[in-house]
């Protein structure tokens, strides 16, 4: 009798699990993400025009990083007005679809980005690969892809992190790792990162 009840309880639990799965969040849809990207994101984020030089490329960003940034805008931990408004309009499903779409893409070739020994040495000294992955393409744990990112966007972001205006992972604000870097060093590092694929 106890065994029968245990089997019935297990069967009921399995049924509830199946029902929750059926009514829970659907799997991300890259095609839906592509449509949403074309309508809402690509005109700025996929652009390599000078006017968009401080808008990051999203191509190749890991899904966890993409979703974390959307949440930061939604919760106003990051404050770009356009993104705060857009983050409030997008559903969790929309963001999952966009993340799926962008994670499958590669950044476009950088027209003027050429790495330097100085930038490469800085990336090694700062141990960027320890958090951002051996090829600096980001991680499933949520670290950003640095390889192929726009030079001016990366330069601007690192300067914000150095000053403490923007967080750098779990580092203190301002980030002591970046505190002693000059603007010229930051630009060399950004150019090196942009040259990677």
Coordinates of C-alpha atoms in Angstrom, one line a residue:
X1 CA 0.0 0.0 0.0
X2 CA 2.8 2.4 0.8
X3 CA 4.5 1.4 -2.4
X4 CA 1.3 2.1 -4.3
X5 CA 1.0 5.6 -2.8
X6 CA 4.7 6.3 -3.6
X7 CA 4.1 5.3 -7.2
X8 CA 1.0 7.5 -7.4
X9 CA 2.8 10.4 -5.9
X10 CA 5.7 10.0 -8.3
X11 CA 3.3 9.8 -11.2
X12 CA 1.5 12.9 -10.0
X13 CA 4.8 14.8 -9.6
X14 CA 5.8 13.7 -13.1
X15 CA 2.5 14.9 -14.5
X16 CA 2.8 18.3 -12.8
X17 CA 6.3 18.6 -14.1
X18 CA 5.2 17.9 -17.7
X19 CA 2.3 20.4 -17.4
X20 CA 4.7 23.1 -16.0
X21 CA 7.1 22.4 -18.8
X22 CA 4.4 22.7 -21.4
X23 CA 3.1 26.0 -20.1
X24 CA 6.5 27.4 -19.0
X25 CA 8.8 29.6 -21.1
X26 CA 9.1 28.2 -24.6
X27 CA 12.6 27.5 -26.1
X28 CA 14.3 30.5 -27.6
X29 CA 13.5 31.1 -31.3
X30 CA 16.5 32.5 -33.3
X31 CA 14.2 33.2 -36.3
X32 CA 11.9 35.3 -34.1
X33 CA 15.0 37.0 -32.7
X34 CA 16.2 37.8 -36.2
X35 CA 12.9 39.5 -37.0
X36 CA 12.9 41.5 -33.8
X37 CA 16.6 42.4 -34.3
X38 CA 15.8 43.8 -37.8
X39 CA 12.9 45.8 -36.5
X40 CA 14.4 47.1 -33.2
X41 CA 18.2 46.6 -32.9
X42 CA 20.2 46.2 -36.1
X43 CA 20.1 49.8 -37.4
X44 CA 22.3 50.9 -34.5
X45 CA 23.9 47.8 -33.1
X46 CA 25.0 46.2 -36.4
X47 CA 26.1 49.5 -37.8
X48 CA 29.8 50.2 -38.3
X49 CA 29.1 53.9 -39.2
X50 CA 30.9 56.5 -37.2
X51 CA 27.6 57.8 -35.7
X52 CA 27.2 54.4 -34.0
X53 CA 30.8 53.9 -32.9
X54 CA 30.0 53.9 -29.2
X55 CA 27.1 51.5 -29.7
X56 CA 28.3 47.9 -29.2
X57 CA 28.1 45.2 -31.7
X58 CA 25.9 42.4 -30.4
X59 CA 26.9 39.7 -32.9
X60 CA 28.6 36.8 -31.1
X61 CA 27.7 37.9 -27.6
X62 CA 27.0 34.9 -25.3
X63 CA 23.3 34.5 -24.4
X64 CA 23.9 34.9 -20.7
X65 CA 25.7 38.2 -21.2
X66 CA 23.0 39.5 -23.5
X67 CA 20.3 38.7 -21.1
X68 CA 22.2 40.1 -18.1
X69 CA 22.7 43.4 -19.9
X70 CA 19.0 43.6 -20.8
X71 CA 18.1 43.0 -17.1
X72 CA 20.6 45.7 -16.1
X73 CA 18.8 48.2 -18.3
X74 CA 15.4 47.1 -17.2
X75 CA 16.4 47.5 -13.5
X76 CA 18.1 50.8 -14.4
X77 CA 21.5 49.6 -13.2
X78 CA 22.7 50.7 -16.7
X79 CA 21.2 54.0 -17.8
X80 CA 21.3 54.7 -21.5
X81 CA 17.7 56.2 -22.0
X82 CA 17.0 54.4 -25.3
X83 CA 18.0 51.1 -23.9
X84 CA 16.1 51.6 -20.6
X85 CA 12.9 52.3 -22.5
X86 CA 13.4 49.4 -24.9
X87 CA 14.3 47.0 -22.1
X88 CA 11.0 47.9 -20.5
X89 CA 9.1 47.0 -23.7
X90 CA 10.6 43.6 -24.3
X91 CA 9.3 40.4 -22.8
X92 CA 11.5 37.7 -21.3
X93 CA 10.7 35.7 -24.5
X94 CA 11.7 38.5 -26.8
X95 CA 15.0 38.8 -25.0
X96 CA 15.7 35.1 -25.1
X97 CA 14.9 35.1 -28.9
X98 CA 17.3 38.0 -29.4
X99 CA 20.0 36.4 -27.3
X100 CA 19.7 33.2 -29.3
X101 CA 19.9 35.1 -32.6
X102 CA 22.9 37.2 -31.7
X103 CA 24.8 34.4 -30.1
X104 CA 24.8 32.5 -33.4
X105 CA 26.4 35.4 -35.4
X106 CA 30.0 36.5 -35.8
X107 CA 30.9 40.2 -35.6
X108 CA 31.5 41.9 -39.0
X109 CA 35.1 42.4 -40.0
X110 CA 36.6 45.6 -38.5
X111 CA 37.7 47.9 -41.3
X112 CA 40.4 49.7 -39.5
X113 CA 41.2 47.5 -36.5
X114 CA 44.7 46.2 -36.4
X115 CA 46.2 44.8 -33.2
X116 CA 49.5 45.8 -31.7
X117 CA 52.1 44.2 -29.5
X118 CA 51.2 46.8 -26.9
X119 CA 47.5 45.9 -26.9
X120 CA 48.3 42.2 -26.9
X121 CA 50.7 42.6 -24.0
X122 CA 48.1 44.5 -22.0
X123 CA 45.5 41.8 -22.6
X124 CA 47.9 39.3 -21.3
X125 CA 49.0 41.4 -18.3
X126 CA 45.4 42.1 -17.3
X127 CA 44.5 38.5 -17.8
X128 CA 41.4 39.3 -19.9
X129 CA 41.2 35.6 -21.0
X130 CA 40.7 34.4 -17.4
X131 CA 37.2 35.8 -17.4
X132 CA 36.4 36.4 -21.1
X133 CA 37.6 33.0 -22.4
X134 CA 40.8 31.9 -24.1
X135 CA 39.8 33.4 -27.4
X136 CA 38.1 36.4 -25.7
X137 CA 34.7 35.4 -27.2
X138 CA 32.9 35.5 -23.9
X139 CA 31.6 32.6 -21.9
X140 CA 28.4 30.7 -21.1
X141 CA 28.8 32.0 -17.5
X142 CA 28.0 35.5 -18.8
X143 CA 31.3 37.3 -19.6
X144 CA 31.1 39.6 -22.6
X145 CA 32.7 38.8 -26.0
X146 CA 35.6 41.2 -26.4
X147 CA 36.9 39.8 -29.7
X148 CA 35.7 41.9 -32.7
X149 CA 34.1 44.6 -30.6
X150 CA 34.2 48.2 -31.9
X151 CA 37.4 50.1 -30.9
X152 CA 35.6 53.2 -29.8
X153 CA 32.9 51.4 -27.8
X154 CA 35.5 49.3 -26.0
X155 CA 37.7 52.3 -25.3
X156 CA 34.7 54.3 -23.9
X157 CA 33.5 51.3 -21.8
X158 CA 37.0 50.7 -20.3
X159 CA 37.2 54.4 -19.4
X160 CA 33.8 54.2 -17.7
X161 CA 35.0 51.1 -15.8
X162 CA 38.3 52.8 -14.9
X163 CA 36.4 55.8 -13.4
X164 CA 33.7 53.6 -11.6
X165 CA 30.9 55.0 -13.7
X166 CA 30.2 51.4 -15.0
X167 CA 30.8 48.1 -13.3
X168 CA 33.3 45.6 -14.6
X169 CA 31.9 42.2 -13.6
X170 CA 32.2 41.9 -9.9
X171 CA 35.2 44.2 -9.6
X172 CA 35.1 47.2 -7.2
X173 CA 34.1 50.6 -8.6
X174 CA 36.3 52.2 -9.8
X175 CA 38.0 49.0 -11.1
X176 CA 41.6 48.8 -9.6
X177 CA 42.6 46.5 -12.5
X178 CA 42.2 49.4 -14.9
X179 CA 43.1 52.3 -12.5
X180 CA 46.7 52.7 -13.8
X181 CA 45.9 52.5 -17.5
X182 CA 46.4 55.6 -19.6
X183 CA 44.0 56.5 -22.3
X184 CA 46.6 55.5 -24.9
X185 CA 47.0 52.1 -23.3
X186 CA 43.2 51.6 -23.2
X187 CA 43.0 52.6 -26.9
X188 CA 45.8 50.0 -27.7
X189 CA 43.9 47.3 -25.8
X190 CA 40.7 48.2 -27.6
X191 CA 42.4 48.0 -31.0
X192 CA 43.9 44.6 -30.2
X193 CA 40.5 43.3 -29.1
X194 CA 38.8 44.6 -32.2
X195 CA 41.3 42.8 -34.4
X196 CA 40.5 39.4 -33.0
X197 CA 37.9 37.0 -34.4

